[in-house]
mmCIF file of C-alpha atoms in Angstrom:
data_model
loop_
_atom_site.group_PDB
_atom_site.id
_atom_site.type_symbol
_atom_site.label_atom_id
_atom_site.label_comp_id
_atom_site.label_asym_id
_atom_site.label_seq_id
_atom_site.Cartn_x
_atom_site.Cartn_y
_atom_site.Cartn_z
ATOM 1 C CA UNK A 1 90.340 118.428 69.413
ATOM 2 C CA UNK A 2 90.981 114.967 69.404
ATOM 3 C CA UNK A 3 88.715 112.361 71.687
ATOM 4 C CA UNK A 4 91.214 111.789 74.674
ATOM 5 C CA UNK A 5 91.134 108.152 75.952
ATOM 6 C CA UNK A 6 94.757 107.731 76.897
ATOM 7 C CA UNK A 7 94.001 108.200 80.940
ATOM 8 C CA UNK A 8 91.657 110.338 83.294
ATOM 9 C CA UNK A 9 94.916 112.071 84.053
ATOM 10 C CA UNK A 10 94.167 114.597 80.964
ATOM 11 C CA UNK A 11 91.075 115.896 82.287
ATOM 12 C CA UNK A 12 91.053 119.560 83.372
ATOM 13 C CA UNK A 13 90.020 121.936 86.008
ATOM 14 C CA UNK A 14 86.442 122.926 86.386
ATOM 15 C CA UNK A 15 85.842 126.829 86.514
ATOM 16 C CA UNK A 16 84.697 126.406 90.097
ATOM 17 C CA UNK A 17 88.497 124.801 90.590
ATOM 18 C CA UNK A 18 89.588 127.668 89.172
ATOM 19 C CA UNK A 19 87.938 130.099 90.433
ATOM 20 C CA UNK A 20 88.813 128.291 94.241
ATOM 21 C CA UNK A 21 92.637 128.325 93.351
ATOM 22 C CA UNK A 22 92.063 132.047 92.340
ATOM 23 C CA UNK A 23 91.355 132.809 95.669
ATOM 24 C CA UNK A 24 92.490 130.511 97.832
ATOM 25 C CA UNK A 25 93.857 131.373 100.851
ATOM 26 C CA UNK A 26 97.302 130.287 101.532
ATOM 27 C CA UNK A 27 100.370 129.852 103.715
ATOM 28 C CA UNK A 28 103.620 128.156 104.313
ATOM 29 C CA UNK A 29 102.431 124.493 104.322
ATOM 30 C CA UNK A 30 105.926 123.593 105.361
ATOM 31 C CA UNK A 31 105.046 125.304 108.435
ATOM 32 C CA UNK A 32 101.587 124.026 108.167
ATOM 33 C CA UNK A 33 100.373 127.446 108.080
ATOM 34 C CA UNK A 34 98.615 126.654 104.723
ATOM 35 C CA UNK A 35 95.498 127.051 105.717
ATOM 36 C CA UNK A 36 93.517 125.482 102.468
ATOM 37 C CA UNK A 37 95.727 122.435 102.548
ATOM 38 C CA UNK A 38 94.573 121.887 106.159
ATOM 39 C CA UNK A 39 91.364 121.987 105.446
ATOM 40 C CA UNK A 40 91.935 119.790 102.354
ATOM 41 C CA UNK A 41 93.623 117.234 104.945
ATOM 42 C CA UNK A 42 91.129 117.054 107.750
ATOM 43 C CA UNK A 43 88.200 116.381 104.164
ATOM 44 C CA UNK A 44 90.356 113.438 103.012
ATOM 45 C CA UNK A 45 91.006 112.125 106.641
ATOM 46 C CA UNK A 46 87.703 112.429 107.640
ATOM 47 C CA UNK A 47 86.397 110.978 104.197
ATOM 48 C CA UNK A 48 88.303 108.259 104.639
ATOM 49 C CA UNK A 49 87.655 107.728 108.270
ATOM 50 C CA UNK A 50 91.412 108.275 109.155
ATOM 51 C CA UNK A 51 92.952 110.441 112.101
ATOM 52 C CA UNK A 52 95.100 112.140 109.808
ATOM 53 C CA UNK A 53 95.968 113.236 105.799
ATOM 54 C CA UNK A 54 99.030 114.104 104.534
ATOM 55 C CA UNK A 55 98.716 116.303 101.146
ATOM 56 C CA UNK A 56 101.631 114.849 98.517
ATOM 57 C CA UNK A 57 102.638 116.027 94.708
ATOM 58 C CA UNK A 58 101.518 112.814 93.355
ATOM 59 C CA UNK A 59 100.142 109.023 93.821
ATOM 60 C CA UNK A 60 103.648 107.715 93.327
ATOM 61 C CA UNK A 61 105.123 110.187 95.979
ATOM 62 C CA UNK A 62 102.783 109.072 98.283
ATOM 63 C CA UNK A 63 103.100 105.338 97.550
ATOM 64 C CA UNK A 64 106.585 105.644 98.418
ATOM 65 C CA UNK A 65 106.521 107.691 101.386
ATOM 66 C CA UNK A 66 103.959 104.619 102.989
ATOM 67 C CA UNK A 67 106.638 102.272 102.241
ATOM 68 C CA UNK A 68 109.359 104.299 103.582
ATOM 69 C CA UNK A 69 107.601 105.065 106.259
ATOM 70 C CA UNK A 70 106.617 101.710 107.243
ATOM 71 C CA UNK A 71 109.873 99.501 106.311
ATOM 72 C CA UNK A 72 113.318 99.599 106.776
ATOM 73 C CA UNK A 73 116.262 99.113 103.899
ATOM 74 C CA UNK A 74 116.127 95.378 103.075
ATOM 75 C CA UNK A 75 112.859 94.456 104.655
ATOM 76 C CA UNK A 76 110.284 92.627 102.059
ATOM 77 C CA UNK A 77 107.338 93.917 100.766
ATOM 78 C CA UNK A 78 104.151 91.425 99.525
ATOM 79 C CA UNK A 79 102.549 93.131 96.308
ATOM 80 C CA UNK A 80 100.479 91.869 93.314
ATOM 81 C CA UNK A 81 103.190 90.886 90.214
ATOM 82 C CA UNK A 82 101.667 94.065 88.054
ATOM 83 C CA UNK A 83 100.848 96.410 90.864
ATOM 84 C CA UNK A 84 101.829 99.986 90.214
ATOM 85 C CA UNK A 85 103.924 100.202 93.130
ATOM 86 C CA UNK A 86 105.970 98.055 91.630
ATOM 87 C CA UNK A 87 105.620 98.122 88.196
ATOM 88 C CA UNK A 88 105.096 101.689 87.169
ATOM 89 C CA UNK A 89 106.935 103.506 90.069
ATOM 90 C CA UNK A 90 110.555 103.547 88.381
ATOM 91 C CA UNK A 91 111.951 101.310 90.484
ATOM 92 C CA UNK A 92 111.420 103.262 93.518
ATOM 93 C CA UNK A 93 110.881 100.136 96.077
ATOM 94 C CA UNK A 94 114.767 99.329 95.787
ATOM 95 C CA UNK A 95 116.057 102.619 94.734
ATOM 96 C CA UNK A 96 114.760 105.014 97.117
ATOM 97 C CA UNK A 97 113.117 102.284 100.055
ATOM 98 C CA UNK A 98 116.095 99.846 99.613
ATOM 99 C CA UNK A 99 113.489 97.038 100.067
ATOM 100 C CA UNK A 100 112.581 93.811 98.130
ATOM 101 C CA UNK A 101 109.604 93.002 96.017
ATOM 102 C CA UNK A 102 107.871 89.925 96.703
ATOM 103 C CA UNK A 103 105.532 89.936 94.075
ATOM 104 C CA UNK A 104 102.476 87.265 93.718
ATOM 105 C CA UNK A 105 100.851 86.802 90.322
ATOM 106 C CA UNK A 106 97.018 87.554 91.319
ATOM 107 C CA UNK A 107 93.743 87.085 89.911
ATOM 108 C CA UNK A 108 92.316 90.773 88.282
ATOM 109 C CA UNK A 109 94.620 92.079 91.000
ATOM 110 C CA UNK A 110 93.878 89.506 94.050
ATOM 111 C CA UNK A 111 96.578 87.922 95.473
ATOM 112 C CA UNK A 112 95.416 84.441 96.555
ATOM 113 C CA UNK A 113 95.248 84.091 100.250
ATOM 114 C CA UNK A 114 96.905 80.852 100.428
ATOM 115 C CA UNK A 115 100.062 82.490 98.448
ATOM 116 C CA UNK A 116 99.909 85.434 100.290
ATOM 117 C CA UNK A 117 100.364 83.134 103.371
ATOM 118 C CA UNK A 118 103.024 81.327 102.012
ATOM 119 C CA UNK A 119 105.012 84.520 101.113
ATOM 120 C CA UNK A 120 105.309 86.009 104.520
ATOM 121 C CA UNK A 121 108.557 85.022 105.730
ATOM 122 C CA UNK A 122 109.541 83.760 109.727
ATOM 123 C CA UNK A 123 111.859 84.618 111.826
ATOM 124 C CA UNK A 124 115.286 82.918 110.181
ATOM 125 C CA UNK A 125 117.966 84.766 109.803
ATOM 126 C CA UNK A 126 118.699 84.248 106.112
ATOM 127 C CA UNK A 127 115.259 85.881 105.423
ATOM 128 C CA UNK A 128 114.733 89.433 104.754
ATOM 129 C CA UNK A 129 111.579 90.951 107.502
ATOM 130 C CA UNK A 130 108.446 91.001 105.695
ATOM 131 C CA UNK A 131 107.175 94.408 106.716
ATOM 132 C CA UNK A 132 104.306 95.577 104.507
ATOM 133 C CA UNK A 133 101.439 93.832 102.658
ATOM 134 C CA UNK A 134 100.300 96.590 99.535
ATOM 135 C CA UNK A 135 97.197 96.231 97.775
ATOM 136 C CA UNK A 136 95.837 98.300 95.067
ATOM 137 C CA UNK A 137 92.019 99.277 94.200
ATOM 138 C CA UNK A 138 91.078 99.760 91.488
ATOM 139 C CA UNK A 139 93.322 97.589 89.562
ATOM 140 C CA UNK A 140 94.697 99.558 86.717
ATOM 141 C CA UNK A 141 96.725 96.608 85.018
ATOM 142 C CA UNK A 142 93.737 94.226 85.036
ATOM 143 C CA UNK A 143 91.780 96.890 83.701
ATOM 144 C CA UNK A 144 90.497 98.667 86.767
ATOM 145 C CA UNK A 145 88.709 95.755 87.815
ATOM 146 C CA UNK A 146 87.455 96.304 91.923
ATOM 147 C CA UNK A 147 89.088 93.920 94.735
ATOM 148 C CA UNK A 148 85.767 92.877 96.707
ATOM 149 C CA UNK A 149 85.133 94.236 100.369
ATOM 150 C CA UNK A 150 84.757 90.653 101.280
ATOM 151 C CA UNK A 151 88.497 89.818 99.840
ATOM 152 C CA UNK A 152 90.140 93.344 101.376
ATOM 153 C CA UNK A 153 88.443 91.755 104.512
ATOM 154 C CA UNK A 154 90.175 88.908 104.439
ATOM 155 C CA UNK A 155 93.441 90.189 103.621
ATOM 156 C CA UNK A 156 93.179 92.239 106.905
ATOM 157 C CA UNK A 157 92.181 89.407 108.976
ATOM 158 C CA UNK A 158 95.412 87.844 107.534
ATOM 159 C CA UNK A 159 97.325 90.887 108.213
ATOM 160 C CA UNK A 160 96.662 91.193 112.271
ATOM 161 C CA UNK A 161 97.388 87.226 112.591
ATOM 162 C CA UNK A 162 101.390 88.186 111.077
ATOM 163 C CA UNK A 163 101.028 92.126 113.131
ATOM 164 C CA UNK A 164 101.742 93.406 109.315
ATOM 165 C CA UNK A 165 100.432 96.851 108.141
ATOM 166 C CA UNK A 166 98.642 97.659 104.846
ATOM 167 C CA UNK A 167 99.131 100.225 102.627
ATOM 168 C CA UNK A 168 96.561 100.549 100.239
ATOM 169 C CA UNK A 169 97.291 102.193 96.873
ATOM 170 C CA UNK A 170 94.032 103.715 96.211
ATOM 171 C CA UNK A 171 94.445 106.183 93.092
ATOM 172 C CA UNK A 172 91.424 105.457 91.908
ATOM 173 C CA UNK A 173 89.646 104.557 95.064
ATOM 174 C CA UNK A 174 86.500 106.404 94.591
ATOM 175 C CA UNK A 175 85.850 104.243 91.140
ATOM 176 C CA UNK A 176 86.187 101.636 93.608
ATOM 177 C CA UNK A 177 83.755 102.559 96.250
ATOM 178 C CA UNK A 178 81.177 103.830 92.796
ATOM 179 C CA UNK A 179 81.547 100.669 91.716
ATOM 180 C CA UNK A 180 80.566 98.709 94.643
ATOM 181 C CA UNK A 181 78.622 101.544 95.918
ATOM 182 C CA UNK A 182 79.640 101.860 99.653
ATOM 183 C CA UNK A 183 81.020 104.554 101.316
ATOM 184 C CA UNK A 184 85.011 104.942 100.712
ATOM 185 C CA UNK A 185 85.260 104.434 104.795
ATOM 186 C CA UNK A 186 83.873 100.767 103.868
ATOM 187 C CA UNK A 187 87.012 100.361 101.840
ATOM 188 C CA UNK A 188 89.462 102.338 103.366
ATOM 189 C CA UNK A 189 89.205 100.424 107.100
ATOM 190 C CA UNK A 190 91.044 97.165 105.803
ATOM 191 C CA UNK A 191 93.831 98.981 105.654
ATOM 192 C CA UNK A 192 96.236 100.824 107.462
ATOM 193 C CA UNK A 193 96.997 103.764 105.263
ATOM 194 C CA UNK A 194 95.817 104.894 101.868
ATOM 195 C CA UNK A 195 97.192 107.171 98.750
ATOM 196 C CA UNK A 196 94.528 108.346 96.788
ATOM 197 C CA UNK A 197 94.809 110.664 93.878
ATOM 198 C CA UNK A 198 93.227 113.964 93.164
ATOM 199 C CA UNK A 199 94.236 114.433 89.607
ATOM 200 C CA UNK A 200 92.774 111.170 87.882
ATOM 201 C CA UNK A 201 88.445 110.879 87.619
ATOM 202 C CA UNK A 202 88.294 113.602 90.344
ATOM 203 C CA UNK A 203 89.532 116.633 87.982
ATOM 204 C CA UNK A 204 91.871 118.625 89.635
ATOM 205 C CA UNK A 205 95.012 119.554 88.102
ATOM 206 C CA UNK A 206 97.639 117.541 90.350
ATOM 207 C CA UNK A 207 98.021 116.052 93.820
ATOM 208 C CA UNK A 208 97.357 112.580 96.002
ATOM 209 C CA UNK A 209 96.691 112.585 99.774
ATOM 210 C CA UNK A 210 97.742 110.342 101.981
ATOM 211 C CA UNK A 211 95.498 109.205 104.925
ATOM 212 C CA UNK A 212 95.911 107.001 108.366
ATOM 213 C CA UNK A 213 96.752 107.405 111.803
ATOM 214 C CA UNK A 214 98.091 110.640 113.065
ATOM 215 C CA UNK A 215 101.745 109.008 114.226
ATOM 216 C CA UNK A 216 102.042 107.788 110.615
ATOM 217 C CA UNK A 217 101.487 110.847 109.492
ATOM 218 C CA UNK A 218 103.828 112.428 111.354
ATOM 219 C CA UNK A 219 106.287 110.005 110.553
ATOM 220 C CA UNK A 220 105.290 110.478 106.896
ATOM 221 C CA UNK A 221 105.020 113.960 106.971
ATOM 222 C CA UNK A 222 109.642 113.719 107.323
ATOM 223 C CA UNK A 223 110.275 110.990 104.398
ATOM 224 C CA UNK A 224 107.494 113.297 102.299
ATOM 225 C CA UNK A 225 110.226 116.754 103.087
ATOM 226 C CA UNK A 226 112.645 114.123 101.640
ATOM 227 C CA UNK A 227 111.560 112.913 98.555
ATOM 228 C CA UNK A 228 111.664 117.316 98.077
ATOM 229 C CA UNK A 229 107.584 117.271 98.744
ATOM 230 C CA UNK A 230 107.531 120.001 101.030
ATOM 231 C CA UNK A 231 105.755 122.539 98.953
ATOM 232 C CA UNK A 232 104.925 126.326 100.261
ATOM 233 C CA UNK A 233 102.048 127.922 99.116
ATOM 234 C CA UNK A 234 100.546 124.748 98.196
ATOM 235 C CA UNK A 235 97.050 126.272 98.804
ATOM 236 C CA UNK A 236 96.166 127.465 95.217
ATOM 237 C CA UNK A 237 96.148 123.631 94.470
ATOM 238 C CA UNK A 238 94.755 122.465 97.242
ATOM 239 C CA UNK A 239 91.698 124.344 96.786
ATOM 240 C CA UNK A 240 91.115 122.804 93.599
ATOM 241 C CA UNK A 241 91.480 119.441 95.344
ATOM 242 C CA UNK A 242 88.337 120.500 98.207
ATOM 243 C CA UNK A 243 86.565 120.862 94.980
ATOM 244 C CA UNK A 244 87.004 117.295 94.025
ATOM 245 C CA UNK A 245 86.485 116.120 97.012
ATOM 246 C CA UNK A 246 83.205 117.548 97.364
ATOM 247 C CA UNK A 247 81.303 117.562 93.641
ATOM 248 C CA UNK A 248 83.397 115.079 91.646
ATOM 249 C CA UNK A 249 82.815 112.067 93.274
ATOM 250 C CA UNK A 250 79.355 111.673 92.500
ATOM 251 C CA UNK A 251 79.810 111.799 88.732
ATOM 252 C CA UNK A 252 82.371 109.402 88.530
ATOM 253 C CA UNK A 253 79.216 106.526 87.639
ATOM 254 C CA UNK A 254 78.845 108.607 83.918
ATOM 255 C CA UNK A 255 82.109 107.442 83.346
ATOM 256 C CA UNK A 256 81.776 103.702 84.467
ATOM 257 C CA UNK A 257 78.550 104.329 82.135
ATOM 258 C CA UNK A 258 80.443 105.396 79.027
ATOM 259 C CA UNK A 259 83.205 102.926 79.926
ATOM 260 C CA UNK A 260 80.455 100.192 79.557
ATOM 261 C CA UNK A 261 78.947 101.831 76.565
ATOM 262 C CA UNK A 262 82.504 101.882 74.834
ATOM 263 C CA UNK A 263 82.885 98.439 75.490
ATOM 264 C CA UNK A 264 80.128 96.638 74.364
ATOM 265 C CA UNK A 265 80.203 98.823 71.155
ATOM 266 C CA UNK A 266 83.565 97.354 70.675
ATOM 267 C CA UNK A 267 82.962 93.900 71.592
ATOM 268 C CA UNK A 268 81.194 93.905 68.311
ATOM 269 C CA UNK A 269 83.562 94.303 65.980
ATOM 270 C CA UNK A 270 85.189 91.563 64.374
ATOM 271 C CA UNK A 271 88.795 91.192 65.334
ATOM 272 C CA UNK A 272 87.872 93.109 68.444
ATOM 273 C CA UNK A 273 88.498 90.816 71.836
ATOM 274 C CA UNK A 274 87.014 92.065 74.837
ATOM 275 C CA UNK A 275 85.598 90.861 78.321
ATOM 276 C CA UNK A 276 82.374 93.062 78.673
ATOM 277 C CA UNK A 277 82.349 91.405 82.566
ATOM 278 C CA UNK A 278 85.724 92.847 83.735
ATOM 279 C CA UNK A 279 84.710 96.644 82.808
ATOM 280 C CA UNK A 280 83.702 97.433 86.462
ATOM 281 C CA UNK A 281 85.215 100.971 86.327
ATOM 282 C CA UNK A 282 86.247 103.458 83.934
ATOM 283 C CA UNK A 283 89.023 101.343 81.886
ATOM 284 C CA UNK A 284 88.627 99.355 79.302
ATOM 285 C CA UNK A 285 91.573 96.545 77.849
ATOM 286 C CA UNK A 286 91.167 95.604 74.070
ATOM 287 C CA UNK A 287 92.874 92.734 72.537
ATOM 288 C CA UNK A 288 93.501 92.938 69.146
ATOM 289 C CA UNK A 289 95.697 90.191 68.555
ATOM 290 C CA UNK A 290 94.023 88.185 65.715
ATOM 291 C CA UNK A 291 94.511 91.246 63.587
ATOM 292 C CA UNK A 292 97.616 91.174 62.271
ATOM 293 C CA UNK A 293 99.231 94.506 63.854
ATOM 294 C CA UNK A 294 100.494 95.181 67.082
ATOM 295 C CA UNK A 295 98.952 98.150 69.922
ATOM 296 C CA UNK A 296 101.683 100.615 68.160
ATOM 297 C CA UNK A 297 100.249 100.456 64.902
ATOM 298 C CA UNK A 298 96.851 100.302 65.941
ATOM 299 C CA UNK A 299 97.092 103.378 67.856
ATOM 300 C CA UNK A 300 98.943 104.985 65.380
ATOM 301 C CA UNK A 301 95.654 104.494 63.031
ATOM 302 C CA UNK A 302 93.291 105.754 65.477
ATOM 303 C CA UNK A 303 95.293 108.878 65.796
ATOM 304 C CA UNK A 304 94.288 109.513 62.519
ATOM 305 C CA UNK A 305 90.605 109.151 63.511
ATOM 306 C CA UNK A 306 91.371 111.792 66.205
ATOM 307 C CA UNK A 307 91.157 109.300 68.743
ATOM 308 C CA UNK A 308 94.045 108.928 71.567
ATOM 309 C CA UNK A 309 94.594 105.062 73.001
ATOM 310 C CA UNK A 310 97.811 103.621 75.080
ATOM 311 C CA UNK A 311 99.069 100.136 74.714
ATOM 312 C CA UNK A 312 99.028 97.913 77.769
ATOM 313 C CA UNK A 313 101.118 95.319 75.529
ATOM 314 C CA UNK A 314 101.966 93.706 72.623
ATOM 315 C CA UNK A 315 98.318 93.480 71.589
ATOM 316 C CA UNK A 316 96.678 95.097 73.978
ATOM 317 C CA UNK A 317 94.964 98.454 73.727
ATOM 318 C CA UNK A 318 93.611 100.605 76.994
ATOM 319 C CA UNK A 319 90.988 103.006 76.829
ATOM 320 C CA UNK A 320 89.947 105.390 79.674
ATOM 321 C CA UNK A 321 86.530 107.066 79.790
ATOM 322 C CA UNK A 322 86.672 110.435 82.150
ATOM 323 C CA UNK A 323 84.832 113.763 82.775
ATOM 324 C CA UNK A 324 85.904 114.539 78.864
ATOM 325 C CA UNK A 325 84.438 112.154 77.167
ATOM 326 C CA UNK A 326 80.506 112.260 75.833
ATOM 327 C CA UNK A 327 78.151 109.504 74.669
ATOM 328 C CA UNK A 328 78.975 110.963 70.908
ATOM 329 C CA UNK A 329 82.715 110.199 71.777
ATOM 330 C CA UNK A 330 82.288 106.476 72.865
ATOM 331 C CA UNK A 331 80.368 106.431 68.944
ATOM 332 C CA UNK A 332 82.914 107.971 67.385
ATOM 333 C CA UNK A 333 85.728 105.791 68.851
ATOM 334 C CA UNK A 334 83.534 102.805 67.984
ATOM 335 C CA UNK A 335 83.775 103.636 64.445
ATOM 336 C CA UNK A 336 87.173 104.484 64.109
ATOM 337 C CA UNK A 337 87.566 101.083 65.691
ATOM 338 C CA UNK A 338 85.535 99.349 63.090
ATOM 339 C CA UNK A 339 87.004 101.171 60.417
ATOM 340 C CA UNK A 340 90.768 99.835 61.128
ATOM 341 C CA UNK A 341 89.323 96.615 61.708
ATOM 342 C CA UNK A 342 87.520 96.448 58.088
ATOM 343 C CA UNK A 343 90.855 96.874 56.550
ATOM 344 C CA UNK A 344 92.742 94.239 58.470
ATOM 345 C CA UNK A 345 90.212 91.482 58.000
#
């Protein structure tokens, strides 16, 4: 089997997942007679210190049902230049939302309060409304790297002065909070809603909730039925997602651990161009630009190690430790890594 550091999205059920979605007891969530998925809900809501969760297919799905739910076609939307929402979501901000992306270049995924300022728009009627501020914690594009509580703080304060909402895109939120280590309720208050995902570091095989106030929800709850979300027995995966919720959490700190581990054994290497500061989380970035190959080449050598990579750019390799990966894989890939670079240099 080869070592698997593409994403935390390839990690698999536990047996105690499968076992729950085995025997999970189940209903028409449509109907909202599911009666795992409402229990799944009221954990993620109450996790979160929210009124309500909504239960979605997937982080993008539920990224896009907060900005449908709280915008209008041609409204504006403030986001982070390489935020997922924008970046990685196909479009879906002007395709399905009809809104425009006012994108800020930020700093490891901070948007500078003076810009952000400066990008809300007043009342003129040339101006599209500016009707959502999103942030996005962890990072993935800056390589998971944590926005402080202090800076989410001041975002919000910002927020209430212009009566703007916040939708937080949270898919790796609980790296976040084990980062930082504070309770997810200490991140999730500075904002108005948050997506989180179920299927990344957590374990289970799909699904994202999305938390806030109960008339959001509700309101949600309609654009989600749209976007063909409205799932039936959605219990046998739900269950699997109570698991997460309750014993994956706490492990997620191995994998910052082996994500540091990885790191520093790669910083090492000569060729090898890393910042051993920004690996807060479980992602690692890799430069390998004074090598004379690009990312596709690169990974295309480490496949024949046995070891899986992605390219974040030209040069630029991402690694993701997860639940799959041991201290004796970090080695491995550290080797592989050397090896390549011996030949280059």
């Amino acid at each position: 089997m080869p070592i698997d550091l593409r994403s935390d999205t390839v990690t698999m059920p536990t047996e105690k997942m499968r076992d729950a979605m085995r025997n999970a007891e189940v209903g028409d969530d449509v109907y909202r007679d599911d009666p795992t998925i409402n229990r799944l809900e009221q954990i993620a809501a109450d996790l979160l210190g929210k009124e309500a969760a909504l239960f979605v297919t997937s982080g993008t799905q539920g990224n896009q049902v907060a900005v449908l739910t709280y915008t209008q076609r041609g409204d504006e939307v403030i986001l982070e230049e390489n935020s997922h929402i924008y970046y990685y979501e196909t479009g879906g901000l002007s395709t399905i939302a009809g809104v425009q992306a006012k994108t800020i270049k930020g700093v490891n995924g901070q948007i500078p309060l003076s810009e952000m300022r400066k990008a809300i728009r007043g009342n003129d009627i040339h101006f599209p409304r500016t009707s959502l501020i999103c942030l996005e914690n962890t990072h993935a594009f800056s390589g998971g790297r944590v926005l402080p509580l202090s800076y989410m703080e001041e975002v919000y304060q910002l927020s209430r002065e212009f009566q703007l909402p916040i939708h937080l895109d949270g898919a790796r939120l609980f790296n976040a909070a084990t980062s930082l280590n504070v309770h997810p309720k200490e991140m999730a208050k500075y904002a108005d809603s948050v997506q989180f995902c179920l299927s990344k570091g957590l374990s289970a095989p799909m699904g994202s909730l999305l938390v806030g106030t109960k008339e959001f929800i509700e309101r949600a709850r309609k654009w989600r039925k749209m976007l063909g979300g409205g799932t039936r027995q959605a219990g046998i995966i739900g269950a699997a997602g109570i698991v997460a919720l309750e014993e994956m959490i706490d492990r997620l700190k191995e994998d910052h651990i082996h994500a540091k581990s990885l790191a520093e054994g790669l910083s090492q290497i000569d060729g090898i161009d890393i910042e051993l500061d920004s690996v807060e989380t479980n992602i690692i970035m890799m430069d390998i630009d004074r090598l004379g190959m690009d990312s596709r080449e690169f990974i295309d050598q480490l496949k024949q190690f046995g070891i899986l990579a992605t390219s974040s750019g030209p040069y630029r390799i991402r690694f993701v430790t997860h639940r799959g990966i041991t201290n004796d894989d970090v080695e491995k890939a550290v080797e592989a890594v050397k090896s390549i670079t011996n030949s280059c240099i």
